[in-house]
Tab-separated table of C-alpha atoms and ligand atoms in Angstrom:
chain	number	residue	atom	x	y	z
A	338	MET	CA	0.000	0.000	0.000
A	339	THR	CA	1.263	3.504	-0.768
A	340	LYS	CA	2.094	5.729	2.179
A	341	LYS	CA	-0.316	8.454	3.141
A	342	ARG	CA	0.869	11.860	1.956
A	343	VAL	CA	1.341	14.781	4.325
A	344	LEU	CA	1.669	18.383	3.181
A	345	SER	CA	2.259	21.426	5.338
A	346	GLY	CA	4.170	24.674	5.450
A	347	VAL	CA	4.961	27.856	7.311
A	348	GLN	CA	5.242	31.324	5.848
A	349	PRO	CA	8.862	32.498	5.691
A	350	THR	CA	8.165	35.829	7.310
A	351	GLY	CA	10.971	35.801	9.906
A	352	ASN	CA	10.930	35.709	13.692
A	353	LEU	CA	10.214	31.971	13.730
A	354	HIS	CA	9.278	31.424	17.368
A	355	LEU	CA	8.654	28.841	20.038
A	356	GLY	CA	4.966	28.690	19.055
A	357	ASN	CA	5.837	27.810	15.442
A	358	TYR	CA	8.257	25.191	16.723
A	359	LEU	CA	6.145	23.575	19.467
A	360	GLY	CA	2.812	24.096	17.712
A	361	ALA	CA	3.858	23.123	14.184
A	362	ILE	CA	7.335	22.125	12.961
A	363	ARG	CA	8.317	19.810	15.823
A	364	ASN	CA	5.158	17.761	15.336
A	365	TRP	CA	6.003	17.081	11.704
A	366	VAL	CA	9.173	15.202	12.637
A	367	PRO	CA	7.632	11.819	13.635
A	368	LEU	CA	5.342	11.884	10.560
A	369	GLN	CA	8.385	11.377	8.350
A	370	ASP	CA	8.498	7.695	9.303
A	371	SER	CA	4.851	6.907	8.704
A	372	HIS	CA	3.955	9.234	5.813
A	373	GLU	CA	5.344	10.588	2.588
A	374	CYS	CA	6.043	14.194	3.583
A	375	VAL	CA	6.065	17.425	1.602
A	376	PHE	CA	6.988	20.580	3.535
A	377	MET	CA	6.958	23.910	1.774
A	378	LEU	CA	8.154	27.388	2.599
A	379	ALA	CA	4.946	29.258	1.862
A	380	ASP	CA	6.491	32.294	0.177
A	381	LEU	CA	3.552	32.822	-2.200
A	382	HIS	CA	1.400	33.126	0.900
A	383	ALA	CA	3.905	35.457	2.552
A	384	ILE	CA	3.471	38.125	-0.130
A	385	THR	CA	-0.234	38.497	0.660
A	386	VAL	CA	1.092	41.180	3.006
A	387	PRO	CA	3.901	43.523	1.893
A	388	GLN	CA	7.388	42.000	2.149
A	389	ASN	CA	10.816	43.495	1.713
A	390	PRO	CA	12.371	41.383	-1.097
A	391	ALA	CA	15.773	40.989	0.589
A	392	ASP	CA	14.108	39.961	3.857
A	393	LEU	CA	11.810	37.486	2.111
A	394	LEU	CA	14.776	35.752	0.516
A	395	LYS	CA	16.716	35.722	3.794
A	396	ASN	CA	13.707	34.438	5.722
A	397	THR	CA	13.058	31.709	3.161
A	398	ARG	CA	16.555	30.300	3.737
A	399	GLU	CA	16.226	30.833	7.482
A	400	THR	CA	12.924	28.954	7.654
A	401	ALA	CA	14.375	26.124	5.556
A	402	ALA	CA	17.322	25.957	7.958
A	403	ALA	CA	14.879	25.886	10.868
A	404	TYR	CA	12.920	22.967	9.356
A	405	ILE	CA	16.128	20.955	8.990
A	406	ALA	CA	17.550	21.981	12.365
A	407	CYS	CA	14.280	20.955	14.041
A	408	GLY	CA	14.534	17.465	12.579
A	409	ILE	CA	12.988	17.562	9.111
A	410	ASP	CA	15.348	15.374	7.141
A	411	PRO	CA	15.773	16.328	3.468
A	412	LYS	CA	16.508	12.675	2.733
A	413	LYS	CA	13.095	11.641	4.035
A	414	SER	CA	10.994	14.706	3.226
A	415	ILE	CA	10.622	17.136	0.364
A	416	ILE	CA	11.551	20.682	1.425
A	417	PHE	CA	11.101	23.501	-1.090
A	418	PRO	CA	9.965	27.080	-1.639
A	419	GLN	CA	6.367	27.133	-2.853
A	420	SER	CA	7.122	29.697	-5.592
A	421	ALA	CA	9.670	27.313	-7.167
A	422	VAL	CA	6.837	25.013	-8.247
A	423	ARG	CA	4.570	26.812	-10.711
A	424	ALA	CA	1.818	24.207	-10.346
A	425	HIS	CA	0.683	25.915	-7.098
A	426	ALA	CA	-0.205	29.197	-8.769
A	427	GLU	CA	-1.633	27.535	-11.879
A	428	LEU	CA	-3.863	25.190	-9.926
A	429	ALA	CA	-4.943	28.052	-7.666
A	430	TRP	CA	-6.292	29.861	-10.743
A	431	ILE	CA	-8.299	26.817	-11.810
A	432	LEU	CA	-9.648	26.157	-8.311
A	433	GLY	CA	-10.589	29.823	-7.945
A	434	CYS	CA	-13.062	29.255	-10.757
A	435	TYR	CA	-14.828	26.638	-8.611
A	436	THR	CA	-14.900	28.720	-5.413
A	437	PRO	CA	-17.915	30.913	-4.608
A	438	LEU	CA	-17.004	34.317	-3.151
A	439	GLY	CA	-19.336	33.607	-0.244
A	440	TRP	CA	-17.039	30.815	0.974
A	441	LEU	CA	-14.038	33.141	0.991
A	442	LYS	CA	-15.901	35.991	2.661
A	443	ARG	CA	-16.557	33.790	5.674
A	444	MET	CA	-12.850	33.202	6.364
A	445	THR	CA	-12.091	34.780	9.725
A	446	GLN	CA	-8.370	35.177	9.031
A	447	TYR	CA	-9.134	37.325	5.991
A	448	LYS	CA	-11.526	39.500	7.977
A	449	GLU	CA	-8.921	39.924	10.711
A	450	LYS	CA	-5.993	40.609	8.392
A	451	ALA	CA	-7.949	42.977	6.153
A	452	GLY	CA	-9.341	44.760	9.210
A	453	LEU	CA	-12.986	44.188	8.280
A	454	SER	CA	-15.636	44.759	10.916
A	455	ALA	CA	-16.841	41.726	12.796
A	456	SER	CA	-20.517	42.317	11.822
A	457	SER	CA	-21.507	40.269	8.850
A	458	PRO	CA	-23.339	41.786	5.876
A	459	GLU	CA	-26.048	39.134	6.371
A	460	ARG	CA	-26.848	40.445	9.840
A	461	ILE	CA	-27.041	44.056	8.678
A	462	LEU	CA	-29.254	42.996	5.777
A	463	LYS	CA	-31.575	41.186	8.179
A	464	ASP	CA	-31.827	44.308	10.368
A	465	LEU	CA	-32.643	46.418	7.320
A	466	LYS	CA	-35.317	43.982	6.205
A	467	ASP	CA	-36.784	43.993	9.726
A	468	GLN	CA	-37.434	47.707	9.384
A	469	LYS	CA	-40.524	46.879	7.354
A	470	LYS	CA	-41.887	44.852	10.272
A	471	ILE	CA	-41.075	47.710	12.641
A	472	PHE	CA	-42.951	50.251	10.513
A	473	THR	CA	-45.984	47.957	10.199
A	474	GLU	CA	-46.013	47.568	13.949
A	475	LEU	CA	-45.628	51.326	14.387
A	476	THR	CA	-48.575	52.029	12.113
A	477	ARG	CA	-50.713	49.427	13.891
A	478	GLN	CA	-49.916	50.835	17.328
A	479	VAL	CA	-50.488	54.440	16.318
A	480	HIS	CA	-53.843	53.540	14.707
A	481	GLU	CA	-54.848	51.714	17.836
A	482	GLY	CA	-53.808	54.795	19.800
A	483	LEU	CA	-56.232	56.967	17.846
A	484	ASP	CA	-59.168	54.940	19.246
A	485	ASN	CA	-57.811	54.761	22.755
A	486	ILE	CA	-57.232	57.770	24.992
A	487	ARG	CA	-54.569	56.048	27.120
A	488	LEU	CA	-52.702	54.784	24.112
A	489	GLN	CA	-52.984	58.215	22.493
A	490	ALA	CA	-50.771	59.505	25.279
A	491	ASP	CA	-48.358	56.581	24.796
A	492	SER	CA	-48.244	56.768	21.031
A	493	LYS	CA	-45.704	59.606	21.131
A	494	THR	CA	-43.262	57.531	23.151
A	495	ILE	CA	-43.945	54.495	20.977
A	496	THR	CA	-43.259	56.542	17.853
A	497	ALA	CA	-40.092	58.027	19.364
A	498	ASP	CA	-38.812	54.600	20.453
A	499	ILE	CA	-39.407	53.006	17.113
A	500	THR	CA	-37.976	55.922	15.165
A	501	GLN	CA	-34.914	55.774	17.392
A	502	GLY	CA	-34.560	52.028	16.725
A	503	VAL	CA	-34.840	52.492	12.982
A	504	LEU	CA	-32.318	55.335	13.039
A	505	GLU	CA	-29.847	53.181	14.948
A	506	ILE	CA	-30.163	50.371	12.414
A	507	ASN	CA	-29.637	52.833	9.575
A	508	GLU	CA	-26.620	54.367	11.239
A	509	GLU	CA	-25.066	50.956	11.839
A	510	ALA	CA	-25.736	49.909	8.259
A	511	ALA	CA	-24.217	53.118	6.911
A	512	ALA	CA	-21.098	52.772	9.102
A	513	PHE	CA	-20.760	49.156	8.028
A	514	LEU	CA	-21.050	49.973	4.334
A	515	GLU	CA	-18.644	52.885	4.678
A	516	SER	CA	-15.981	50.723	6.286
A	517	GLU	CA	-16.542	47.821	3.848
A	518	ILE	CA	-16.172	50.164	0.881
A	519	LYS	CA	-13.050	51.827	2.303
A	520	ILE	CA	-11.393	48.500	3.084
A	521	SER	CA	-12.327	46.735	-0.128
A	522	GLU	CA	-10.950	49.672	-2.132
A	523	LYS	CA	-7.461	49.065	-0.814
A	524	SER	CA	-7.370	45.416	0.242
A	525	LYS	CA	-5.534	43.068	-2.071
A	526	LEU	CA	-7.002	40.261	-4.142
A	527	GLY	CA	-4.210	37.918	-2.990
A	528	LEU	CA	-5.110	38.282	0.667
A	529	PHE	CA	-8.707	37.406	-0.155
A	530	SER	CA	-7.893	34.430	-2.380
A	531	TYR	CA	-5.141	33.106	-0.046
A	532	PRO	CA	-7.246	30.072	1.014
A	533	VAL	CA	-7.683	29.053	-2.644
A	534	LEU	CA	-3.896	28.977	-3.003
A	535	MET	CA	-3.703	26.911	0.174
A	536	ALA	CA	-6.245	24.484	-1.302
A	537	ALA	CA	-4.061	24.256	-4.427
A	538	ASP	CA	-0.996	23.494	-2.254
A	539	ILE	CA	-2.797	20.586	-0.681
A	540	LEU	CA	-4.893	19.240	-3.570
A	541	GLY	CA	-2.051	19.691	-6.078
A	542	TYR	CA	-0.190	16.864	-4.322
A	543	HIS	CA	-3.265	14.737	-3.615
A	544	ALA	CA	-2.220	15.138	0.016
A	545	THR	CA	-4.330	13.066	2.383
A	546	HIS	CA	-3.224	14.571	5.693
A	547	VAL	CA	-2.457	18.140	6.671
A	548	PRO	CA	-0.995	18.922	10.086
A	549	VAL	CA	-2.277	22.383	10.993
A	550	GLY	CA	-2.901	24.440	14.080
A	551	GLU	CA	-6.300	25.640	15.244
A	552	ASP	CA	-5.965	28.875	13.220
A	553	GLN	CA	-5.712	27.036	9.885
A	554	LYS	CA	-8.580	24.577	10.391
A	555	GLN	CA	-11.113	26.773	8.619
A	556	HIS	CA	-8.845	26.982	5.558
A	557	LEU	CA	-8.515	23.214	5.488
A	558	GLU	CA	-12.291	22.830	5.622
A	559	LEU	CA	-12.469	25.157	2.646
A	560	ALA	CA	-9.892	23.043	0.773
A	561	ARG	CA	-12.206	20.064	1.293
A	562	ASP	CA	-15.180	22.062	0.001
A	563	ILE	CA	-13.230	23.180	-3.067
A	564	ALA	CA	-12.113	19.592	-3.739
A	565	GLY	CA	-15.768	18.550	-3.475
A	566	ALA	CA	-16.888	21.272	-5.890
A	567	PHE	CA	-14.293	20.248	-8.475
A	568	ASN	CA	-15.043	16.544	-8.040
A	569	ARG	CA	-18.780	17.161	-8.514
A	570	ALA	CA	-18.136	19.219	-11.635
A	571	CYS	CA	-16.021	16.521	-13.253
A	572	GLY	CA	-18.184	13.685	-11.912
A	573	GLU	CA	-15.270	11.846	-10.378
A	574	GLU	CA	-13.510	11.616	-7.000
A	575	PHE	CA	-10.401	13.188	-8.508
A	576	PHE	CA	-9.087	15.131	-5.504
A	577	PRO	CA	-8.993	13.138	-2.264
A	578	LEU	CA	-10.552	15.136	0.586
A	579	PRO	CA	-7.640	16.055	2.873
A	580	ASP	CA	-7.969	15.349	6.595
A	581	PRO	CA	-6.594	17.675	9.249
A	582	LEU	CA	-3.956	16.054	11.411
A	583	ILE	CA	-4.491	17.412	14.857
A	584	MET	CA	-1.311	16.579	16.695
A	585	PRO	CA	-1.855	15.501	20.297
A	586	THR	CA	1.576	16.885	21.179
A	587	ALA	CA	1.013	20.299	19.587
A	588	ALA	CA	1.007	23.063	22.144
A	589	ARG	CA	-0.603	26.460	21.809
A	590	ILE	CA	1.933	28.955	23.067
A	591	MET	CA	0.891	32.379	24.275
A	592	SER	CA	2.762	35.699	24.264
A	593	LEU	CA	5.285	36.131	27.088
A	594	LYS	CA	3.825	39.608	27.610
A	595	ASP	CA	0.150	38.639	27.605
A	596	GLY	CA	-0.952	35.124	28.534
A	597	THR	CA	-4.246	35.558	26.696
A	598	LYS	CA	-2.731	36.443	23.292
A	599	LYS	CA	-1.049	33.930	20.999
A	600	MET	CA	2.722	34.186	20.561
A	601	SER	CA	3.108	35.668	17.093
A	602	LYS	CA	5.741	36.676	14.543
A	603	SER	CA	3.959	39.951	14.017
A	604	ASP	CA	3.782	41.090	17.661
A	605	PRO	CA	5.642	44.437	17.739
A	606	SER	CA	7.329	43.487	21.021
A	607	ASP	CA	10.370	41.252	20.623
A	608	LEU	CA	10.021	40.413	24.337
A	609	SER	CA	6.704	38.682	23.588
A	610	ARG	CA	8.375	35.708	21.890
A	611	ILE	CA	11.401	33.427	22.047
A	612	THR	CA	12.716	32.966	18.533
A	613	LEU	CA	14.776	30.104	17.152
A	614	THR	CA	17.688	32.490	16.642
A	615	ASP	CA	17.769	33.819	20.242
A	616	ASP	CA	20.929	33.014	22.195
A	617	ALA	CA	21.028	31.829	25.824
A	618	ASP	CA	21.201	35.376	27.221
A	619	ALA	CA	18.257	36.579	25.155
A	620	ILE	CA	16.177	33.566	26.235
A	621	ALA	CA	17.003	34.073	29.934
A	622	ASN	CA	16.305	37.806	29.673
A	623	LYS	CA	12.940	37.345	27.931
A	624	LEU	CA	11.825	34.727	30.443
A	625	ARG	CA	12.951	36.885	33.371
A	626	LYS	CA	10.769	39.692	32.043
A	627	ALA	CA	7.859	37.382	31.157
A	628	GLN	CA	4.471	38.265	32.593
A	629	THR	CA	3.403	36.490	35.814
A	630	ASP	CA	0.807	37.411	38.430
A	631	THR	CA	0.703	38.432	42.065
A	632	ILE	CA	-0.456	35.080	43.467
A	633	THR	CA	2.167	33.277	45.564
A	634	GLY	CA	3.290	29.821	44.479
A	635	ILE	CA	2.957	28.023	41.150
A	636	THR	CA	-0.344	26.410	40.126
A	637	TYR	CA	-1.617	25.347	36.720
A	638	ASP	CA	-4.832	27.234	36.116
A	639	PRO	CA	-5.201	28.466	32.519
A	640	GLU	CA	-8.481	30.280	33.308
A	641	THR	CA	-7.387	32.418	36.225
A	642	ARG	CA	-3.584	32.368	35.768
A	643	PRO	CA	-2.997	32.383	31.996
A	644	ALA	CA	0.536	33.798	32.109
A	645	ILE	CA	1.825	31.170	34.586
A	646	ALA	CA	-0.105	28.442	32.743
A	647	ASN	CA	1.657	29.465	29.528
A	648	LEU	CA	5.105	29.221	31.145
A	649	LEU	CA	4.132	25.791	32.505
A	650	THR	CA	2.964	24.702	29.026
A	651	ILE	CA	6.298	25.789	27.553
A	652	PHE	CA	8.265	24.069	30.321
A	653	ALA	CA	6.271	20.843	29.858
A	654	ALA	CA	6.586	20.859	26.063
A	655	LEU	CA	10.343	21.341	26.274
A	656	THR	CA	10.866	18.571	28.808
A	657	ASP	CA	8.250	16.032	27.616
A	658	SER	CA	6.244	16.492	30.793
A	659	THR	CA	2.794	17.870	31.586
A	660	PRO	CA	2.009	21.367	32.897
A	661	GLN	CA	0.359	19.854	35.987
A	662	LYS	CA	3.446	17.773	36.864
A	663	ILE	CA	5.707	20.816	36.552
A	664	ALA	CA	3.291	22.877	38.657
A	665	ASP	CA	3.392	20.210	41.414
A	666	GLN	CA	7.173	20.247	41.277
A	667	TYR	CA	7.327	24.043	41.695
A	668	ALA	CA	4.252	24.472	43.917
A	669	THR	CA	6.098	26.443	46.594
A	670	ALA	CA	8.896	27.899	44.468
A	671	GLN	CA	9.530	31.592	43.892
A	672	ASN	CA	8.736	32.913	40.421
A	673	SER	CA	12.409	33.778	39.940
A	674	GLN	CA	13.578	30.213	40.590
A	675	PHE	CA	10.858	28.777	38.367
A	676	LYS	CA	11.759	31.160	35.542
A	677	GLY	CA	15.486	30.465	35.957
A	678	ASP	CA	14.944	26.711	35.641
A	679	LEU	CA	12.635	27.228	32.674
A	680	ALA	CA	15.311	29.335	30.968
A	681	GLU	CA	17.821	26.545	31.544
A	682	ALA	CA	15.454	23.946	30.062
A	683	ALA	CA	14.749	26.208	27.085
A	684	VAL	CA	18.435	26.795	26.402
A	685	THR	CA	19.237	23.073	26.734
A	686	HIS	CA	16.503	22.214	24.268
A	687	LEU	CA	16.916	25.061	21.805
A	688	SER	CA	20.664	25.661	21.667
A	689	PRO	CA	21.465	22.581	19.525
A	690	ILE	CA	18.709	23.688	17.125
A	691	THR	CA	20.030	27.254	16.993
A	692	ALA	CA	23.587	26.010	16.466
A	693	ARG	CA	22.517	23.722	13.639
A	694	MET	CA	20.555	26.546	12.048
A	695	ARG	CA	23.637	28.792	12.133
A	696	THR	CA	25.789	26.102	10.497
A	697	LEU	CA	23.220	25.621	7.757
A	698	LEU	CA	22.903	29.363	7.188
A	699	ASP	CA	26.672	29.760	6.986
A	700	ASP	CA	26.661	27.416	4.015
A	701	THR	CA	23.918	28.751	1.757
A	702	GLU	CA	25.272	26.753	-1.154
A	703	THR	CA	24.400	23.447	0.512
A	704	LEU	CA	21.081	24.832	1.693
A	705	ASP	CA	20.236	26.018	-1.824
A	706	THR	CA	21.114	22.588	-3.219
A	707	ILE	CA	18.667	21.010	-0.768
A	708	LEU	CA	15.952	23.475	-1.837
A	709	ALA	CA	16.661	22.938	-5.532
A	710	SER	CA	16.412	19.178	-5.259
A	711	GLY	CA	13.293	19.566	-3.083
A	712	ALA	CA	11.729	21.779	-5.763
A	713	HIS	CA	12.609	19.200	-8.394
A	714	ALA	CA	11.009	16.365	-6.421
A	715	ALA	CA	7.945	18.515	-5.679
A	716	ARG	CA	7.524	19.337	-9.376
A	717	ASP	CA	7.642	15.619	-10.198
A	718	LEU	CA	4.706	15.068	-7.870
A	719	ALA	CA	2.645	18.144	-8.723
A	720	GLN	CA	3.073	18.369	-12.492
A	721	PRO	CA	1.239	15.120	-13.418
A	722	ILE	CA	-1.625	16.030	-11.070
A	723	LEU	CA	-1.868	19.460	-12.696
A	724	ARG	CA	-1.931	17.870	-16.157
A	725	GLU	CA	-4.715	15.516	-15.076
A	726	THR	CA	-6.637	18.462	-13.630
A	727	MET	CA	-6.226	20.426	-16.871
A	728	LYS	CA	-7.486	17.482	-18.857
A	729	ARG	CA	-10.643	17.399	-16.758
A	730	VAL	CA	-11.162	21.133	-17.262
A	731	GLY	CA	-10.869	20.659	-21.040
A	732	PHE	CA	-7.585	22.474	-21.697
A	733	TRP	CA	-5.519	21.650	-24.744
A	734	GLN	CA	-2.136	20.140	-23.862
A	735	SER	CA	0.823	19.166	-25.990
A	736	ALA	CA	1.299	15.431	-26.162
B	1301	ADP	P1	2.245	33.642	13.264
B	1301	ADP	O1	0.855	33.524	13.837
B	1301	ADP	O2	3.273	33.827	14.304
B	1301	ADP	O3	2.323	34.638	12.128
B	1301	ADP	P2	1.969	31.586	11.293
B	1301	ADP	O4	0.550	32.017	11.108
B	1301	ADP	O5	2.928	31.779	10.161
B	1301	ADP	O6	2.567	32.235	12.608
B	1301	ADP	O7	1.939	30.062	11.711
B	1301	ADP	C1	2.779	29.058	11.232
B	1301	ADP	C2	2.422	27.773	11.950
B	1301	ADP	O8	2.747	27.848	13.344
B	1301	ADP	C3	0.931	27.420	11.872
B	1301	ADP	O9	0.796	26.020	11.682
B	1301	ADP	C4	0.392	27.810	13.229
B	1301	ADP	O10	-0.698	27.000	13.626
B	1301	ADP	C5	1.598	27.606	14.147
B	1301	ADP	N1	1.600	28.599	15.240
B	1301	ADP	C6	1.754	29.935	15.091
B	1301	ADP	N2	1.729	30.560	16.281
B	1301	ADP	C7	1.546	29.588	17.216
B	1301	ADP	C8	1.443	29.594	18.651
B	1301	ADP	N3	1.539	30.718	19.338
B	1301	ADP	N4	1.266	28.412	19.281
B	1301	ADP	C9	1.194	27.271	18.576
B	1301	ADP	N5	1.280	27.195	17.241
B	1301	ADP	C10	1.454	28.324	16.557
B	1302	LIG	N1	-1.455	29.218	5.500
B	1302	LIG	C1	-0.499	28.580	6.359
B	1302	LIG	C2	-0.052	29.533	7.484
B	1302	LIG	O1	-0.203	30.722	7.343
B	1302	LIG	C3	0.694	28.114	5.595
B	1302	LIG	C4	0.280	27.198	4.505
B	1302	LIG	C5	0.210	27.522	3.174
B	1302	LIG	C6	-0.139	25.859	4.634
B	1302	LIG	N2	-0.206	26.456	2.470
B	1302	LIG	C7	-0.438	25.420	3.322
B	1302	LIG	C8	-0.291	24.989	5.718
B	1302	LIG	C9	-0.907	24.133	3.069
B	1302	LIG	C10	-0.763	23.695	5.450
B	1302	LIG	C11	-1.067	23.279	4.148
B	1302	LIG	O2	0.467	29.080	8.470
């Protein structure tokens, strides 16, 4: 039986951090023995927000080095920059023609990244339609009031209340439309169609399993829907529906400055994250300054003590333990001792990775050879699938 095929990737946008490592890359490593693995550097996705060209190139090599340093073995897995395989962009165009705009408009990441308001157009539309009901009710009540002395007195307040309600709905609708128009004028097509490209990444390899974090689950669902739409159109189960691989070991890591916010590459504060290029001093310094709370002693309580819970999650993930076990171990410890030991564990775990990354980055020639042969292998997988797709669409192809 052929091995199941895994595809995943991270955007090479720099600042690769502990969350990317513990929540994504590290969990890919064991899959290499049970699955055929394809890991891309999602540079086509990266340019959905403005990138400095020199930084993009540097970050692409850096992310590749991080994959390898974290345990992705180029002999077992295919590692390549997404843009080096044209099939991604070509298939994305085709799949875009099977994707209703409504599906894309529901993507929460797009709304967040574009800065769209949280209210949905459907809700505003419903409110506007309800105005008719409100006016009918108003008319009924006022008519009733004309025959009834008591209600005659009330009818003024009723009218004022209802008019106020209608005005509020109109104001909200106008503000909504204004902001939608402003945003859609300047927001980029690529940011909107990003999930179609992601579907092409996955479907273009007939990948069966996609390890993703919580934040990418909605995009994977969409990839399944797009596969379904194409399959229905061509009357054949051509694209296998990819399954999310939710890794039991994947940890969700929060910002060191705010235990309720996810650790992120784009957080303006460098102190909010530990990156894979931080040295021992930087790690110790960031952990020393990490947010805690005023409660004495260490307990694992994500609801009421998110910052401490996050440090415990990190400690546990780095030492193959559980947050509760670590909390029991440090129940009566001072924050400073707990943080010091955590820094030591982090340095022990991360320094070999950082060192390996540096070695790889010092020899870009070797790194580039790995990427070139990865791109070659990826093309060999994707090209025949693209040709088959094109045949189903009805495109002419040279023999
Ligand atoms: P960021 O949110 O920092 O920009 P990306 O969106 O590029 O990172 O995420 C790359 C991968 O790393 C995704 O699979 C995502 O689920 C994972 N990831 C990102 N941040 C975290 C985090 N704080 N904890 C766990 N996993 C994360
Ligand atoms: N969109 C993903 C992210 O931002 C990266 C990505 C692109 C990806 N294509 C993919 C992940 C295909 C899994 C499968 O993190």
